[in-house]
Amino acid sequence: MNGTSWIDGSSNRCGHEGDLYGGLVAEIFPVLAPPELWLDDEEVQRSFIHESGSRSILELGAGYGRVLFRLAQDKLEVHGIEASRDMVLQAKPYAEERNIDPSFITVGDFRDSGTWPEYTVDAVICTDATICLLPDSFALEKVVAAAVAHLSGEGQMMWTLPSGQSQNHQAPARPTVTVEHGGFRYVIREESILSNKDDELLTLKEIIKFCPHGSLVQRHSALHRRALFQPSEVVRLFRQYGLEKISTHGLQDRVVIRGRFK
C-alpha cells in the first residue's frame, strides 16, 4: 500500500467533512453504528463482490471501517479512504480484535483524487451516506472518474443512492457505553445519550449542542434521506467512463448501482 496510511493520533484532520466527523462524533459513531450493523444494501454489495470474484476492495468514505471489517472477514483485501483522522483512529481496536492490519484506511478526502492511495483494486464501493456529501453533479463526475482510474482491467463499482424514502432499518441492540470527552461524560444507551452536565436525557438530535462539530448529527440525518442524484445520472457517468454491464437493484429506501468493465 502506497502513501501514508495510518496516523499518529494528532488532532489535525483532513478536509471539511473530516472536521464534521471528528471529536465526539467519531468516538460515538462505532457505538451508534457498530460492526455488527449490516444493512440490506451492504448485503447486496457483498453478494455482488463474491459473485464477481473480486478480491480487493476500496471503499470511499470508509469511516472507522465498519463495512470493510465484514469484507476482510470474507478473506478479501480491503482498503478505505476517510477524511476524518479521528474516525480512522477508531478503527484500530476493532481491527486488532479481528487480526486486521489497521493501516487499511488511508486518511484523505474522497472528493479530492490527489489524496487517494496509488493502487488499483477489483471493486470500488460507495454508500449513500458518502455520496450525500457530494455538493453537485460536477463533484460526482470527478469522483466517478477517479474511482474508474483505480479499477483493475475487469473491475467494477457498486454504489448506493438514497431513494428519498423514509428509512426503517432494524439495527442490533446497542450496548450501554460511556464516552468521556472534553470534560464531560456521555452514557450512550440505544438511541439516547445521558450527559452528566445537567443529568438530562439527550436524544441524538439534542446531542449536537454538545458536539465540537455539532451540526453533524442533524446534517447527516437530513442528507441521508435526500435523493440528490438520480440513478440515471450515475448510470450515465458509469457508461461515460467505460463501465458496462450496468444493473440496478432497488431496495426499500436505497438503490444499488453496479457497473463492470467488459
PDB file of C-alpha atoms in Angstrom, residues 8 20 23 30 35 39 45 54 69 80 90 97 100 107 115 127 135 143 152 158 162 168 175 185 193 207 229 241:
ATOM      1  CA  ASP A   8      -0.167   9.450  14.885  1.00  0.00           C
ATOM      2  CA  LEU A  20     -17.514  17.239  10.882  1.00  0.00           C
ATOM      3  CA  GLY A  23     -14.110  14.700  18.039  1.00  0.00           C
ATOM      4  CA  PRO A  30     -18.921   2.979  16.370  1.00  0.00           C
ATOM      5  CA  PRO A  35     -19.508  -3.501  13.233  1.00  0.00           C
ATOM      6  CA  LEU A  39     -27.766  -3.067   6.157  1.00  0.00           C
ATOM      7  CA  GLN A  45     -22.946  -5.258  -2.403  1.00  0.00           C
ATOM      8  CA  SER A  54     -13.372  -9.541  -6.752  1.00  0.00           C
ATOM      9  CA  PHE A  69     -14.362  -5.361   8.578  1.00  0.00           C
ATOM     10  CA  GLY A  80     -10.585   2.587   2.572  1.00  0.00           C
ATOM     11  CA  GLN A  90     -11.441   4.424  15.992  1.00  0.00           C
ATOM     12  CA  GLU A  97      -9.686  -7.673  17.606  1.00  0.00           C
ATOM     13  CA  ILE A 100      -6.563  -6.994  10.641  1.00  0.00           C
ATOM     14  CA  VAL A 107      -6.597   9.456   5.582  1.00  0.00           C
ATOM     15  CA  THR A 115      -5.403  12.333  -1.662  1.00  0.00           C
ATOM     16  CA  THR A 127     -22.585   4.084   0.168  1.00  0.00           C
ATOM     17  CA  PRO A 135     -22.397  19.015  -3.379  1.00  0.00           C
ATOM     18  CA  VAL A 143     -15.309  11.061  -8.059  1.00  0.00           C
ATOM     19  CA  SER A 152      -8.185  -3.062 -12.442  1.00  0.00           C
ATOM     20  CA  MET A 158     -21.048  -0.714  -6.654  1.00  0.00           C
ATOM     21  CA  PRO A 162     -30.820   7.079  -1.315  1.00  0.00           C
ATOM     22  CA  ASN A 168     -36.741   1.723   8.600  1.00  0.00           C
ATOM     23  CA  PRO A 175     -24.808  -1.746  24.475  1.00  0.00           C
ATOM     24  CA  ARG A 185     -19.185  12.035  30.329  1.00  0.00           C
ATOM     25  CA  ILE A 193     -27.389   9.893  25.408  1.00  0.00           C
ATOM     26  CA  ILE A 207     -26.531  15.871  21.386  1.00  0.00           C
ATOM     27  CA  PHE A 229     -28.590  12.361  -7.573  1.00  0.00           C
ATOM     28  CA  TYR A 241     -16.146   6.343 -18.126  1.00  0.00           C
TER      29      TYR A 241
END
